[in-house]
CSV table of C-alpha atoms in Angstrom, one decimal:
chain,number,residue,atom,x,y,z
E,1,UNK,CA,121.0,81.8,109.1
E,2,UNK,CA,122.7,80.3,106.0
E,3,UNK,CA,123.6,83.8,104.7
E,4,UNK,CA,125.7,86.7,105.9
E,5,UNK,CA,124.6,89.9,104.1
E,6,UNK,CA,127.3,92.4,103.5
E,7,UNK,CA,127.0,96.0,102.3
E,8,UNK,CA,130.1,97.6,100.8
E,9,UNK,CA,130.2,101.4,100.5
E,10,UNK,CA,131.3,103.0,97.2
E,11,UNK,CA,132.0,106.2,99.1
E,12,UNK,CA,134.4,105.4,102.0
E,13,UNK,CA,135.3,109.1,102.5
E,14,UNK,CA,131.7,109.9,103.6
E,15,UNK,CA,130.5,106.5,104.8
E,16,UNK,CA,132.4,106.2,108.0
E,17,UNK,CA,131.7,103.1,110.2
E,18,UNK,CA,129.3,104.9,112.6
E,19,UNK,CA,127.3,106.3,109.7
E,20,UNK,CA,127.2,103.0,107.9
E,21,UNK,CA,126.0,101.2,111.1
E,22,UNK,CA,123.1,103.7,111.6
E,23,UNK,CA,122.2,103.5,107.9
E,24,UNK,CA,122.1,99.7,107.8
E,25,UNK,CA,120.0,99.5,111.0
E,26,UNK,CA,117.1,100.9,109.1
E,27,UNK,CA,117.2,97.8,106.9
E,28,UNK,CA,118.2,94.8,109.0
E,29,UNK,CA,120.5,94.4,112.0
E,30,UNK,CA,122.1,91.3,110.4
E,31,UNK,CA,123.7,93.3,107.5
E,32,UNK,CA,127.4,93.9,108.0
E,33,UNK,CA,128.7,97.2,106.6
E,34,UNK,CA,132.2,97.2,105.1
E,35,UNK,CA,134.3,100.4,104.6
E,36,UNK,CA,137.8,100.3,103.1
E,37,UNK,CA,140.2,102.8,101.6
E,38,UNK,CA,139.3,104.4,98.3
E,39,UNK,CA,141.8,102.2,96.6
E,40,UNK,CA,140.3,99.0,98.1
E,41,UNK,CA,136.8,100.3,97.1
E,42,UNK,CA,137.9,101.0,93.5
E,43,UNK,CA,139.5,97.5,93.3
E,44,UNK,CA,136.4,95.7,94.5
E,45,UNK,CA,134.2,97.8,92.2
E,46,UNK,CA,136.4,96.9,89.2
E,47,UNK,CA,136.4,93.2,89.9
E,48,UNK,CA,132.6,93.1,90.3
E,49,UNK,CA,132.0,95.6,87.5
E,50,UNK,CA,130.1,98.0,89.8
E,51,UNK,CA,129.3,101.4,88.4
E,52,UNK,CA,129.4,104.4,90.6
E,53,UNK,CA,129.8,108.1,90.3
E,54,UNK,CA,129.9,110.7,93.1
E,55,UNK,CA,128.2,114.0,92.3
E,56,UNK,CA,130.2,116.2,94.6
E,57,UNK,CA,129.4,119.3,92.6
E,58,UNK,CA,126.2,119.3,94.6
E,59,UNK,CA,128.2,120.2,97.8
E,60,UNK,CA,128.3,118.3,101.1
E,61,UNK,CA,124.9,116.7,100.5
E,62,UNK,CA,125.9,115.1,97.2
E,63,UNK,CA,124.3,112.1,95.7
E,64,UNK,CA,126.0,108.9,94.6
E,65,UNK,CA,124.8,107.2,91.3
E,66,UNK,CA,125.5,103.5,91.4
E,67,UNK,CA,124.5,100.1,90.1
E,68,UNK,CA,122.5,97.9,92.5
E,69,UNK,CA,123.1,94.2,92.6
E,70,UNK,CA,123.2,91.4,95.1
E,71,UNK,CA,126.3,89.3,94.6
E,72,UNK,CA,125.9,85.8,96.0
E,73,UNK,CA,129.0,84.1,97.1
E,74,UNK,CA,129.4,80.4,98.1
E,75,UNK,CA,130.6,79.1,101.4
E,76,UNK,CA,134.1,79.0,99.9
E,77,UNK,CA,133.9,82.8,99.1
E,78,UNK,CA,133.7,82.3,95.4
E,79,UNK,CA,131.1,84.0,93.2
E,80,UNK,CA,127.9,82.0,92.6
E,81,UNK,CA,125.4,84.3,91.1
E,82,UNK,CA,124.1,87.9,90.8
E,83,UNK,CA,120.6,89.3,91.3
E,84,UNK,CA,119.5,92.7,90.2
E,85,UNK,CA,118.6,95.0,93.1
E,86,UNK,CA,115.1,95.7,91.7
E,87,UNK,CA,114.2,92.0,91.7
E,88,UNK,CA,111.0,91.3,93.9
E,89,UNK,CA,111.8,89.9,97.3
E,90,UNK,CA,109.9,86.6,96.7
E,91,UNK,CA,112.0,85.9,93.6
E,92,UNK,CA,115.2,86.6,95.5
E,93,UNK,CA,114.0,84.3,98.3
E,94,UNK,CA,113.2,81.5,95.7
E,95,UNK,CA,116.7,81.9,94.1
E,96,UNK,CA,118.4,81.8,97.5
E,97,UNK,CA,116.5,78.7,98.6
E,98,UNK,CA,117.5,77.0,95.3
E,99,UNK,CA,121.1,77.9,95.8
E,100,UNK,CA,121.1,76.6,99.4
E,101,UNK,CA,119.6,73.3,98.2
E,102,UNK,CA,122.2,73.0,95.4
E,103,UNK,CA,125.1,73.7,97.8
E,104,UNK,CA,123.8,71.4,100.6
E,105,UNK,CA,124.1,68.2,98.6
């Protein structure tokens, strides 16, 4: 309950809110999906150095190549840490517990 997970699409043209909601339900109902304009998406990707590339040459069912990281923000909204997406769940949980303890004092 100390965290609010967010998922920001890198493909706002295809990932409309209804599709995002259905996609995220397959993971966890607590995840909030964010969709902005392409300009907003590009700006956030630039700030957080997120790599993504749309492979639209594949037609309507194109793939999206992208980096995968969890960006951890503090209660004040400022960046605290980053975790690679392939990190095992128990290691992520340990890191989050440690960060909560550090920010609770």
